[in-house]
mmCIF file of C-alpha atoms in Angstrom:
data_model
loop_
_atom_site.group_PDB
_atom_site.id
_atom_site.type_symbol
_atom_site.label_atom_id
_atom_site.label_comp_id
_atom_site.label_asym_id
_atom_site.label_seq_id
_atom_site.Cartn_x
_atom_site.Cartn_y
_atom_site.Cartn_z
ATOM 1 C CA UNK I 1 31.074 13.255 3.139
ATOM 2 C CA UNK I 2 34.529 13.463 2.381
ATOM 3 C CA UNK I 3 35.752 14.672 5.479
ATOM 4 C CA UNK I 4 33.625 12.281 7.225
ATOM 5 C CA UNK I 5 31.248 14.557 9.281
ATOM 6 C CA UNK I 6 28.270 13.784 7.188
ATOM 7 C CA UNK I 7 25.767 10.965 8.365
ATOM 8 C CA UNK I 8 22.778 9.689 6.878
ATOM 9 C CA UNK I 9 19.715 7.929 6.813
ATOM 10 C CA UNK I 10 15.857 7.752 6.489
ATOM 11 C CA UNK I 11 13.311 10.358 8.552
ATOM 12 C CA UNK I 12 13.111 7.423 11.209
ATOM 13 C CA UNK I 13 17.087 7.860 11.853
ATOM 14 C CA UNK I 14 17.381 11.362 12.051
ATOM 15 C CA UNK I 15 14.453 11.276 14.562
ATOM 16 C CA UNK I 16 16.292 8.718 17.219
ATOM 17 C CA UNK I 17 19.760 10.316 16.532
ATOM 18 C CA UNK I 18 17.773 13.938 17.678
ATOM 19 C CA UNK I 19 15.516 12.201 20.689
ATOM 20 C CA UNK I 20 18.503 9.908 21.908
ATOM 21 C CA UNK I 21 20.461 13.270 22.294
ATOM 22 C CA UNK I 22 21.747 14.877 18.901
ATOM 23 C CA UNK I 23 25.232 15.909 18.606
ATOM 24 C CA UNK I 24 25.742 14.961 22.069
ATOM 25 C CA UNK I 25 25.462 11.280 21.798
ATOM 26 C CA UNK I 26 22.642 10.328 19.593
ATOM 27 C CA UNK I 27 22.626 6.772 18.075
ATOM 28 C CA UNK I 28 22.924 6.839 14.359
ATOM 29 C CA UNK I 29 20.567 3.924 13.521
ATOM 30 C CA UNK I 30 17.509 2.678 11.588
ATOM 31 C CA UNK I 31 15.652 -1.032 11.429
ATOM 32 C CA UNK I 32 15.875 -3.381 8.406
ATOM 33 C CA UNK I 33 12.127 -2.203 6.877
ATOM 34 C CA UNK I 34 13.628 1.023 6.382
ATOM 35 C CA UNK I 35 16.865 0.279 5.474
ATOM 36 C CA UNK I 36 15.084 -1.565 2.287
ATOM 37 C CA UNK I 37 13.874 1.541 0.936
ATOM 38 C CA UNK I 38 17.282 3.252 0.328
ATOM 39 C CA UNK I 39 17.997 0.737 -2.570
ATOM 40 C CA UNK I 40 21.192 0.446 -0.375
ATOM 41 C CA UNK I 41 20.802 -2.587 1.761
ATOM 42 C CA UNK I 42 20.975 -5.832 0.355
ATOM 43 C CA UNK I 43 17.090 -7.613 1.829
ATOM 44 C CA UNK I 44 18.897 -11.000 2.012
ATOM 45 C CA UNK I 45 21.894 -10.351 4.216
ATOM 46 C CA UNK I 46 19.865 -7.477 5.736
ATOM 47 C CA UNK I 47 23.042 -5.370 5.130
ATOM 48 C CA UNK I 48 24.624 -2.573 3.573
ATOM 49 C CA UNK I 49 25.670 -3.674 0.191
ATOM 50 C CA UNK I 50 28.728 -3.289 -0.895
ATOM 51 C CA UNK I 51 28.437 -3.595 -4.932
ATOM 52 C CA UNK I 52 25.388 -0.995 -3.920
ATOM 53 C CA UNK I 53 27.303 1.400 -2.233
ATOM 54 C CA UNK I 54 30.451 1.029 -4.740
ATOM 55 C CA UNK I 55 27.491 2.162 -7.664
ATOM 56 C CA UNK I 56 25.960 4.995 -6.230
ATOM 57 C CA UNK I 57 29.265 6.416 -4.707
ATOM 58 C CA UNK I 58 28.823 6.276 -0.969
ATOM 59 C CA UNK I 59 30.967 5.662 1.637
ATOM 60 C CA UNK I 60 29.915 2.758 4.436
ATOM 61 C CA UNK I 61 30.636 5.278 7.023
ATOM 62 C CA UNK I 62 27.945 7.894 6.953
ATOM 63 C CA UNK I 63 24.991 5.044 7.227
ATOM 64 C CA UNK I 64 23.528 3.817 10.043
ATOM 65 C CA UNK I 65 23.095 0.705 12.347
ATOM 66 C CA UNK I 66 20.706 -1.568 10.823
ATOM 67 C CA UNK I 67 18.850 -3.434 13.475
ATOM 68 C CA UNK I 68 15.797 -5.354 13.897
ATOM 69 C CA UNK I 69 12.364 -3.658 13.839
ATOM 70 C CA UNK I 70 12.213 -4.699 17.881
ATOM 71 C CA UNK I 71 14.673 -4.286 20.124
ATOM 72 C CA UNK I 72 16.138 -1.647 22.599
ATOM 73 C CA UNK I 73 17.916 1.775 20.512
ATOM 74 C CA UNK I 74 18.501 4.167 22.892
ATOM 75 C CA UNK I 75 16.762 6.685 25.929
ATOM 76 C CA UNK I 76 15.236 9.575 25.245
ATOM 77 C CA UNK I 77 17.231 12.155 26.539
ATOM 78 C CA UNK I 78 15.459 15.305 26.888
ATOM 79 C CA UNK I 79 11.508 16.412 27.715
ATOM 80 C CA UNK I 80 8.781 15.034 29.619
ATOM 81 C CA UNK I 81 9.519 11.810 27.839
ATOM 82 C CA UNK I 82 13.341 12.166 29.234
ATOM 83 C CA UNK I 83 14.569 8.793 30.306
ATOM 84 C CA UNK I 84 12.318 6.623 28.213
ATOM 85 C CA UNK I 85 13.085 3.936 26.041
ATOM 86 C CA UNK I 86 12.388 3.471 22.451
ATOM 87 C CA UNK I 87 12.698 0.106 21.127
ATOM 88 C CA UNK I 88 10.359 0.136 17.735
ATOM 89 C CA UNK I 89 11.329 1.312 14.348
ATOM 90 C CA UNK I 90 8.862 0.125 11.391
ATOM 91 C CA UNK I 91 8.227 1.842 8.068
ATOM 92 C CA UNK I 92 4.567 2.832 7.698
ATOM 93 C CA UNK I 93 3.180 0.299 5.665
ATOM 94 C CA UNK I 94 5.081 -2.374 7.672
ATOM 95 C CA UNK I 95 3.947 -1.229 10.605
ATOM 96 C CA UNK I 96 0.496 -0.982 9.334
ATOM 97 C CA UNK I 97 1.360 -4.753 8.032
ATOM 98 C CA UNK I 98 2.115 -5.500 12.207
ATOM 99 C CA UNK I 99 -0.888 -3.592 13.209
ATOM 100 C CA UNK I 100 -3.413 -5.428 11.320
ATOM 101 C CA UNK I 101 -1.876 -8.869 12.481
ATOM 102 C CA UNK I 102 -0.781 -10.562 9.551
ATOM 103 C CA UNK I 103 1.770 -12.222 10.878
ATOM 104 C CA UNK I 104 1.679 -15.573 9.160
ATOM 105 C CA UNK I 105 2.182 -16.364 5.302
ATOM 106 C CA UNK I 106 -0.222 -15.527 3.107
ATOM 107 C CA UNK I 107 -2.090 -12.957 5.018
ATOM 108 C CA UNK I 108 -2.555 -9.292 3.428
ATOM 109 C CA UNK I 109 -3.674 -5.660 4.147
ATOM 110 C CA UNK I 110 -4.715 -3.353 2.595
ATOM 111 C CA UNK I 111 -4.386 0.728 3.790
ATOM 112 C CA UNK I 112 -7.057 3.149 1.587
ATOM 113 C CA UNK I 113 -6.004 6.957 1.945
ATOM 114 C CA UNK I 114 -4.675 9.244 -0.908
ATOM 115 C CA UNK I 115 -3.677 6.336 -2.593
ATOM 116 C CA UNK I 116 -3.829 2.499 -1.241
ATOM 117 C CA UNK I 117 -1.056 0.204 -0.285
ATOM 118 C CA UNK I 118 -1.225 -3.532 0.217
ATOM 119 C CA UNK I 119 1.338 -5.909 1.921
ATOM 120 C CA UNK I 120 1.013 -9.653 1.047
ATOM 121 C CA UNK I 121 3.301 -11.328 3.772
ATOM 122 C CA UNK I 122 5.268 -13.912 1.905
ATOM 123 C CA UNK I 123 6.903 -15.609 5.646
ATOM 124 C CA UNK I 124 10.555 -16.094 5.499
ATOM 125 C CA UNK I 125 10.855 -16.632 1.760
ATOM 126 C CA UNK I 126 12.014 -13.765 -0.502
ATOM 127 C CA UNK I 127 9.712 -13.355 -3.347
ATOM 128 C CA UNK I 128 10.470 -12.109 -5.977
ATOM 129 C CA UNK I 129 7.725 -10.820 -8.051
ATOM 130 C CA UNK I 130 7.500 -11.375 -11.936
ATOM 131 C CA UNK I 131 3.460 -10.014 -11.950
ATOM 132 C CA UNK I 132 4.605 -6.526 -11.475
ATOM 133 C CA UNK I 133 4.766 -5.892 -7.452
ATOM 134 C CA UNK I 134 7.999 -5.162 -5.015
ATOM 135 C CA UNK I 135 9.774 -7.453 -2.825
ATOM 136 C CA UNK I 136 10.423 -5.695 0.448
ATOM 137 C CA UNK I 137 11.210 -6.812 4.075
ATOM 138 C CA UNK I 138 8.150 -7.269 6.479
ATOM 139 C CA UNK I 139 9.554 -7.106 9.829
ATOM 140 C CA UNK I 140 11.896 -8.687 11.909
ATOM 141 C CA UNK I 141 10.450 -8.886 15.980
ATOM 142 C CA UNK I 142 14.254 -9.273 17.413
ATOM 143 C CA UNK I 143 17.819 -9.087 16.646
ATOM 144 C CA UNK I 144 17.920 -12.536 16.317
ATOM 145 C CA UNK I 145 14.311 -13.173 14.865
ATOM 146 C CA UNK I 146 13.530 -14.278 11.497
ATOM 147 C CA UNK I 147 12.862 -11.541 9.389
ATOM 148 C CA UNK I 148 9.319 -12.166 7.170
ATOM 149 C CA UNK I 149 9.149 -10.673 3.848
ATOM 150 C CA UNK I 150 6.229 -9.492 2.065
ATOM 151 C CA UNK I 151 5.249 -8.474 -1.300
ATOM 152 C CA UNK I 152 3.725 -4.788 -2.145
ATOM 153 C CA UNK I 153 1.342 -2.953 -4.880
ATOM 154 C CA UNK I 154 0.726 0.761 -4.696
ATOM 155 C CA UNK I 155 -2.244 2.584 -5.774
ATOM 156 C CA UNK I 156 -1.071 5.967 -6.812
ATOM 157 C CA UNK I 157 -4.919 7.029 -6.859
ATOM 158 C CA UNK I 158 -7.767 6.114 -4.101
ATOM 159 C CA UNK I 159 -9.500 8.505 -2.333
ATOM 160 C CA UNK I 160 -8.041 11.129 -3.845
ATOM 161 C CA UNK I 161 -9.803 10.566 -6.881
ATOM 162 C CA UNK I 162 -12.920 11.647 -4.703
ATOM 163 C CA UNK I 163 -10.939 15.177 -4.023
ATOM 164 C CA UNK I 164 -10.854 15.537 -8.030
ATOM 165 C CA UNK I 165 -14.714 14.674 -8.050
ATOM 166 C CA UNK I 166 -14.745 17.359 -5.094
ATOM 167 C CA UNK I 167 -12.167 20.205 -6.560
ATOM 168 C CA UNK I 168 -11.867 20.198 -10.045
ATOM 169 C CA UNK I 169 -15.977 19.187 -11.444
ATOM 170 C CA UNK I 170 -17.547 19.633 -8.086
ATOM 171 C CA UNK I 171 -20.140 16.592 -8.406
ATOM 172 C CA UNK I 172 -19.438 16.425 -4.652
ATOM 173 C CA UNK I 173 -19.476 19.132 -1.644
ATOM 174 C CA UNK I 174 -17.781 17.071 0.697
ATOM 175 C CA UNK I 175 -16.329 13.043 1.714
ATOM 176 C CA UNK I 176 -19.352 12.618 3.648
ATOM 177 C CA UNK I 177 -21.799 12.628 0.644
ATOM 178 C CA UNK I 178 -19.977 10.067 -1.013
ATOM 179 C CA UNK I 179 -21.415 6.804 0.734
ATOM 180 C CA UNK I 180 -25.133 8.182 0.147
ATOM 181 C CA UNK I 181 -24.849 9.164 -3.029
ATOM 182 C CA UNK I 182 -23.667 5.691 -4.403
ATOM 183 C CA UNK I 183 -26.238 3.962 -2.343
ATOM 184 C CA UNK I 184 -29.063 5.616 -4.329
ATOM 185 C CA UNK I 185 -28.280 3.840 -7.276
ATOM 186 C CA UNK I 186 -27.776 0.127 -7.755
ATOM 187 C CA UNK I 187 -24.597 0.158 -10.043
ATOM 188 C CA UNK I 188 -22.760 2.484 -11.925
ATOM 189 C CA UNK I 189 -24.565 1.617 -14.840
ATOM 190 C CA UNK I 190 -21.405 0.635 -16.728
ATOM 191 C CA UNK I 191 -19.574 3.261 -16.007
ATOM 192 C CA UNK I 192 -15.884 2.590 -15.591
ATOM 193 C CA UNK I 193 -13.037 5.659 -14.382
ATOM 194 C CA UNK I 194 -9.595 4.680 -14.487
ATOM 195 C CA UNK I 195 -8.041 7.408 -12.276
ATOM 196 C CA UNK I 196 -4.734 7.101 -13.904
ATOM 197 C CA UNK I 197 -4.018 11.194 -13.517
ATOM 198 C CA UNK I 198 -0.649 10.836 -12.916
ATOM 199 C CA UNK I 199 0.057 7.394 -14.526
ATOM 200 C CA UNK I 200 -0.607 3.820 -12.958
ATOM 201 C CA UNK I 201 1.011 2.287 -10.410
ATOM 202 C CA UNK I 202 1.337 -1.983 -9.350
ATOM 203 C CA UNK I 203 0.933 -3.825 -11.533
ATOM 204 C CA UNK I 204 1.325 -2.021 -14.641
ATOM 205 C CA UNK I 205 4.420 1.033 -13.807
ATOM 206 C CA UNK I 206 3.310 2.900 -16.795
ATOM 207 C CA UNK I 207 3.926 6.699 -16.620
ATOM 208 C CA UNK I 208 1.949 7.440 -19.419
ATOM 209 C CA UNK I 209 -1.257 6.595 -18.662
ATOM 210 C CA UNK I 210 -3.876 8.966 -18.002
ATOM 211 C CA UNK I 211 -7.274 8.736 -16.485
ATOM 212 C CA UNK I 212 -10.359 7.830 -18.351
ATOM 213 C CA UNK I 213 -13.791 7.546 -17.801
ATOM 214 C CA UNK I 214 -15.991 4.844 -20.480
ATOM 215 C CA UNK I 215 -19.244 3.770 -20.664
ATOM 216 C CA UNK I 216 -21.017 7.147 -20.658
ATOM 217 C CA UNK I 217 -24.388 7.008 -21.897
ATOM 218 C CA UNK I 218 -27.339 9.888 -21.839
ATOM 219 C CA UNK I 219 -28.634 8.234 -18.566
ATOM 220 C CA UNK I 220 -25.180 8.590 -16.481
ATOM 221 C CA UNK I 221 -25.755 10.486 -13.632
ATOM 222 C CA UNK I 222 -23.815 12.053 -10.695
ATOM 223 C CA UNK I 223 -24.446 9.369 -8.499
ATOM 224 C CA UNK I 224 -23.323 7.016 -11.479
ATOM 225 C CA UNK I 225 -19.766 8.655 -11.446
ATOM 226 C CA UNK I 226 -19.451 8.763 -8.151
ATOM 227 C CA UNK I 227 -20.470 4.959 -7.568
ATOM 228 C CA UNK I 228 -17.981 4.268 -10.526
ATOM 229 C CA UNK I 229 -15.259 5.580 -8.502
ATOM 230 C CA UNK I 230 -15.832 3.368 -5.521
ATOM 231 C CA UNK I 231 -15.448 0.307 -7.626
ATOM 232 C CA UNK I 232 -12.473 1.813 -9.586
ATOM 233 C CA UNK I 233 -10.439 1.461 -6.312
ATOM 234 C CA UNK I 234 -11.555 -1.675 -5.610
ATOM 235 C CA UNK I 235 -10.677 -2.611 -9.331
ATOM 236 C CA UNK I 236 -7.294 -1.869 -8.227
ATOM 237 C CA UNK I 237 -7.078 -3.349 -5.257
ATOM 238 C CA UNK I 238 -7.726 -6.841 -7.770
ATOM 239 C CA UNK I 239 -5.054 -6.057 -9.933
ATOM 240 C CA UNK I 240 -2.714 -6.175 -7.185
ATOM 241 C CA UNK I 241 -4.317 -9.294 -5.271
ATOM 242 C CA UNK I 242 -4.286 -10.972 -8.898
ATOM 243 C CA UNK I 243 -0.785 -10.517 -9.233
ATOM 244 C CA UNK I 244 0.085 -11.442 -5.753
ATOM 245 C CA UNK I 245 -1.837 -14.564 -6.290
ATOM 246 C CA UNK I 246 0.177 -15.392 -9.170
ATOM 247 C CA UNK I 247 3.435 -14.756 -7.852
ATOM 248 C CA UNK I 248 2.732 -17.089 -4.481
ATOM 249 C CA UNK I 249 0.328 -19.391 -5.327
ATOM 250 C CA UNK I 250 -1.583 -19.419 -2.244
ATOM 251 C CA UNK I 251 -5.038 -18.117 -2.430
ATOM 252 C CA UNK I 252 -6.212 -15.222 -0.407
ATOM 253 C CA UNK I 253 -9.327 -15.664 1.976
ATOM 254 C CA UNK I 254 -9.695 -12.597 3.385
ATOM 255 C CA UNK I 255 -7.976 -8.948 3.168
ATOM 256 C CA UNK I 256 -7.472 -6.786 6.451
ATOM 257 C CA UNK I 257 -8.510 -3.217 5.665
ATOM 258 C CA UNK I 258 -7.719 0.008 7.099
ATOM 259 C CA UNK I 259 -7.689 3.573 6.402
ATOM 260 C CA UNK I 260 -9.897 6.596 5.923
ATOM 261 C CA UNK I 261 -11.810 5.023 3.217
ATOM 262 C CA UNK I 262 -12.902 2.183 5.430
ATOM 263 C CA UNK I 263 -15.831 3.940 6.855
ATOM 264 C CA UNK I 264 -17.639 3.535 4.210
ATOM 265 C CA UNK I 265 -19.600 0.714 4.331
ATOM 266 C CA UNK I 266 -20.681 0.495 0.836
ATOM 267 C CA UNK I 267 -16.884 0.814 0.251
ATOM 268 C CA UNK I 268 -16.192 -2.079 1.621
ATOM 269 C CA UNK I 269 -18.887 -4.152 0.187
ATOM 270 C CA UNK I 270 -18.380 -3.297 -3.067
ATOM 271 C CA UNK I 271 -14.179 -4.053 -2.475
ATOM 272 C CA UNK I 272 -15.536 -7.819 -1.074
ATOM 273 C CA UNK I 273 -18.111 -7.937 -4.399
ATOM 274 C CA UNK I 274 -15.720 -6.589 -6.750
ATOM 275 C CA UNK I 275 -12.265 -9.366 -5.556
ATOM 276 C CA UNK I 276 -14.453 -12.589 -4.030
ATOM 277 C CA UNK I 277 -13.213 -12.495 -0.940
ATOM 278 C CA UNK I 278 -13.986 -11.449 2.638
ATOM 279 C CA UNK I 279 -13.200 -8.000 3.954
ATOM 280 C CA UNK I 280 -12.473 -7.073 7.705
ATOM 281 C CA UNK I 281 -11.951 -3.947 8.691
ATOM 282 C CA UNK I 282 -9.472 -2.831 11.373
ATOM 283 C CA UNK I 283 -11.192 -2.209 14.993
ATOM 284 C CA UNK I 284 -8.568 0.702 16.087
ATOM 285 C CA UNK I 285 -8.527 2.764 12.712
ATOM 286 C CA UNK I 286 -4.602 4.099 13.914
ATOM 287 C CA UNK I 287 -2.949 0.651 12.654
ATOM 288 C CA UNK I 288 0.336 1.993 11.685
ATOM 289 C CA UNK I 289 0.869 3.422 15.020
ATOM 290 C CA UNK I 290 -0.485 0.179 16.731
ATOM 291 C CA UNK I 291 2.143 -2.089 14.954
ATOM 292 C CA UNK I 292 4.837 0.204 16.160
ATOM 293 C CA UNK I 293 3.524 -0.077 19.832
ATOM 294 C CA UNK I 294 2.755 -3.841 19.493
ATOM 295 C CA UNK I 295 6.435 -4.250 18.153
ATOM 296 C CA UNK I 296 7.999 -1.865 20.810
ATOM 297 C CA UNK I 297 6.344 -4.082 23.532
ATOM 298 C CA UNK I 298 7.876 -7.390 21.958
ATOM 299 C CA UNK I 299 11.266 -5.817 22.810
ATOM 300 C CA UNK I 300 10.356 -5.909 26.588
ATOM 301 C CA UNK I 301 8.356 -8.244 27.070
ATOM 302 C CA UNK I 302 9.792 -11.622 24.770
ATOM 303 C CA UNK I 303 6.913 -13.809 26.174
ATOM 304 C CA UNK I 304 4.205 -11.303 24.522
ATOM 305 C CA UNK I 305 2.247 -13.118 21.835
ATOM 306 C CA UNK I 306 1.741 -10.737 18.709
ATOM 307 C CA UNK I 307 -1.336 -12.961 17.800
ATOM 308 C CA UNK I 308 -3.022 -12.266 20.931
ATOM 309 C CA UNK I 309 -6.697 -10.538 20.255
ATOM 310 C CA UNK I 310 -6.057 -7.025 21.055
ATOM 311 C CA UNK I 311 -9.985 -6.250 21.821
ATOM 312 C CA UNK I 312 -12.241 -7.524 24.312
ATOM 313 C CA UNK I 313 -15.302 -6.675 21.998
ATOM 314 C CA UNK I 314 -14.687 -10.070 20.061
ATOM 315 C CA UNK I 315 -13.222 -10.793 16.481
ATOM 316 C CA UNK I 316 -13.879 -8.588 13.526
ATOM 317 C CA UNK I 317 -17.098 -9.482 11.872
ATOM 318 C CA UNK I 318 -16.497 -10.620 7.768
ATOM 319 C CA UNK I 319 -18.091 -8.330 5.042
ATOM 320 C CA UNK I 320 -18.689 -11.275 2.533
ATOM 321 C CA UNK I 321 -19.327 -11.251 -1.583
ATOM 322 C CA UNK I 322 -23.090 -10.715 -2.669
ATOM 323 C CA UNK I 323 -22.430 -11.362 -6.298
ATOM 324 C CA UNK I 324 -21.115 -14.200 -8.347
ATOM 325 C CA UNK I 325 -18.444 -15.033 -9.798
ATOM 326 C CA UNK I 326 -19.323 -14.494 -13.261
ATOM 327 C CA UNK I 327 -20.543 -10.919 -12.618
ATOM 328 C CA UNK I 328 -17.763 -10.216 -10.832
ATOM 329 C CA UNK I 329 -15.163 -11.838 -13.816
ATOM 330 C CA UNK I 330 -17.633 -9.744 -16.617
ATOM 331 C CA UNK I 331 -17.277 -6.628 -14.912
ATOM 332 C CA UNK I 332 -13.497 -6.929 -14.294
ATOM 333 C CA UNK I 333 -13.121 -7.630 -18.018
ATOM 334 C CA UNK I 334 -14.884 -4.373 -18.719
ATOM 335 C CA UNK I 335 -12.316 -2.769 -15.882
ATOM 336 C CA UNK I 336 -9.433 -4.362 -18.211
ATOM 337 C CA UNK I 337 -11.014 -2.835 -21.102
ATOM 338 C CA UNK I 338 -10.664 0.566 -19.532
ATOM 339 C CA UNK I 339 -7.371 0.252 -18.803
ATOM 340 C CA UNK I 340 -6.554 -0.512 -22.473
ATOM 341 C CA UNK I 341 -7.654 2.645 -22.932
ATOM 342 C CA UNK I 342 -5.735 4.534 -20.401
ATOM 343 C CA UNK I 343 -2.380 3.230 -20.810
ATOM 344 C CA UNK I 344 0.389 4.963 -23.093
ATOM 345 C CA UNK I 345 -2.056 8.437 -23.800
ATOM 346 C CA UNK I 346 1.220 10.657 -23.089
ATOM 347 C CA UNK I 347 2.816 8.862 -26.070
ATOM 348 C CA UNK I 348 -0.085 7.359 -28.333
ATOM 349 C CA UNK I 349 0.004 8.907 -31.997
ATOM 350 C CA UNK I 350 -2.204 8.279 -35.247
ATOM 351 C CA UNK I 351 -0.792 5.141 -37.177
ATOM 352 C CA UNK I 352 0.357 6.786 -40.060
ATOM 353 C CA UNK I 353 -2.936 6.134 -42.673
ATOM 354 C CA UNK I 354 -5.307 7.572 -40.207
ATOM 355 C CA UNK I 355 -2.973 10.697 -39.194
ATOM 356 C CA UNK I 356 -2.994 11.827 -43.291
ATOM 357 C CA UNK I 357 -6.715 11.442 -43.181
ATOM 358 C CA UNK I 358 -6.799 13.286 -40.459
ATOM 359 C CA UNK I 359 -4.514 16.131 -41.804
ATOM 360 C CA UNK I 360 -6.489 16.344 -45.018
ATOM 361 C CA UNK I 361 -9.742 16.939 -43.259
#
C-alpha cells in the first residue's frame, strides 16, 4: 500500500480486473451495491468517504471505480467468452432484490437458504432504520439513474436449522422428508424452537443468544419438532417485516420468495399463515443470477422495461393466509415468549439469592 502497487476491492472487482485482462489492462472497478458493504463508501454521495478512509487508514488510491449497477465496464479479454461485454455488477441479495422485480417502493423479497435475507425497497429515500435492520443501496440501473435504497434483515438460521435436525439428533434422513413429515400433523402442538445457535440476527443483534426449544410436552413428537421448525423461520421472517413496517410506514401486501426452501409448499403456507400476507414464489428459482442479466441488458438496451413480465406462463399465483388474525397474533406472542428465553444465555447468571441457594444444595 505504501508504495502504491496494492489495489483493492470486493470478490466482484477482482473478478472484472482478472476477465477484463489482469495485469495487462484490467479495469479496477466495482458498482455502488457493493461498494456499500466495505463500510467505506458514503450511500448518500455514492462515494468513497473521506472521514471513512481517514479512520480506518486507507489511502483513496488502491480502491476502485464506483459505478452504477448497469452500465458498460469493460471486454472480456481472453476465452471463448473473449470479446464480450460485461455491463452488470450487483451484490447477491440486490441482485436477487432485481430478479424478483421489486422495483417500486414498498415491495420486498425474501431469499430462504442457510439462512434468509429480505430486502424492503425503500425508493429513493435513505432509511434509516431505528427497529433494528440495515440501510443499504438497492441498485442504481445507469450512471445517471436514481439509485433506490432498500432496507435489510438477516436470518442467521433457516434451513440450516433442518441440517441440525438432520446431523446432530437425526429426526430426519434427508430435506426431502421434511414437507411430509409436517403435513402429518396439524400444528406443532405448541412447540416453539428458536434456532438461535450462533446468536440472533435482525432485529435483535444479540450474540448471546442461544437456541431453545419450549413447549415440550409427553405428546411432542418428531413430526412436532420438525413442523416447529418450519414456523420458526417464518417467525423470523415477521420479526423483520414488523420492523420494516415500523420503520416505513407503508404496509406490506405481499412478499416475493425465493430460494431452496421455497419448494416446499407447506413452507410457504405456513410463512403466508404465520405474517398475514400473500406469498409468491419466484417462477425461475436462479433470481440472483436473473437480476444480474436483467440489469446487464438495461445497459444495452435503455428502452428495456425492467417491469416487463418475464414469463409467458402468466403471473405468479398468491399463496394467501388460512388463519386469523388473532391466531396468528396468539401464536406470535408465544414466538416472543421464546425468544425471551433465548436471548443473553452466554451471559445470564443466578441473581444473587437464588445462586446461594443453589450453592448450599
Amino acid at each position: 500500500m505504501d508504495s502504491g502497487v496494492a489495489m483493492f476491492g470486493t470478490i466482484d472487482t477482482w473478478l472484472m480486473y482478472n476477465l477484463t485482462g489482469g495485469k495487462n489492462g484490467g479495469v479496477h472497478k466495482t458498482d455502488v451495491t457493493n461498494a456499500s458493504r466495505t463500510m467505506l463508501m458514503n450511500i448518500e454521495t455514492l462515494q468513497w468517504d473521506p472521514n471513512l478512509l481517514k479512520f480506518f487508514g486507507l489511502p483513496k488510491t488502491i480502491l476502485p471505480e464506483i459505478c452504477s449497477s448497469a452500465e458498460f465496464y469493460g471486454r472480456i479479454e481472453q476465452g471463448v467468452l473473449k470479446g464480450t461485454s460485461v455491463t452488470s455488477v450487483l451484490g447477491d441479495q440486490q441482485a436477487a432484490l432485481v430478479g424478483q422485480q421489486c422495483l417500486s417502493k414498498g415491495q420486498a423479497k425474501a431469499t430462504y437458504g442457510t439462512g434468509c435475507f429480505l430486502l424492503y425497497n425503500t425508493g429513493a429515500s435513505i432509511v434509516h432504520s431505528q427497529h433494528g435492520l440495515l440501510t443499504t443501496v438497492g441498485y442504481q440501473l445507469g450512471r445517471k439513474a436514481t439509485p433506490y435504497y432498500a432496507l435489510e434483515g438477516s436470518v442467521s438460521i433457516a434451513g440450516a436449522a433442518f441440517n441440525w435436525l438432520r446431523d446432530n439428533i437425526g429426526i430426519i434422513q434427508n430435506s426431502g422428508q421434511i414437507e411430509a413429515m409436517a403435513a402429518t400433523v396439524n400444528n406443532s402442538l405448541d412447540v416453539y424452537f428458536v434456532p438461535a445457535f450462533n446468536g440472533l440476527y435482525a432485529p435483535y443483534w444479540n450474540q448471546d443468544a442461544r437456541g431453545v426449544i419450549c413447549g415440550l410436552s409427553e405428546e411432542t413428537t418428531s413430526e412436532h419438532i420438525v413442523r416447529a421448525t418450519l414456523e420458526a423461520v417464518c417467525f423470523q421472517v415477521r420479526d423483520i417485516l414488523d420492523s420494516m413496517h415500523k420503520d416505513c410506514k407503508i404496509p406490506l401486501a405481499r412478499l416475493m420468495v425465493d430460494g431452496g426452501m421455497t419448494v416446499n409448499n407447506l413452507f410457504l403456507q405456513l410463512q403466508s399463515d404465520l405474517v398475514g400476507i400473500h406469498v409468491l414464489r419466484a417462477k425461475i428459482a436462479e433470481t440472483t443470477a436473473l437480476g444480474a442479466a436483467m440489469a446487464a441488458y438495461k445497459a444495452v438496451e435503455n428502452r428495456y422495461s425492467m417491469e416487463a413480465p418475464l414469463s409467458k406462463s402468466g403471473p405468479r399465483e398468491p399463496i394467501k393466509p388460512t388463519i386469523g388474525s388473532t391466531e396468528r397474533n396468539l401464536r406470535y406472542q408465544k414466538w416472543k415468549m421464546a425468544i425471551d428465553r433465548s436471548l443473553n444465555w452466554e451471559t445470564s447468571t443466578l441473581p444473587q439469592g437464588e445462586r446461594e441457594a443453589f450453592d448450599g444444595a
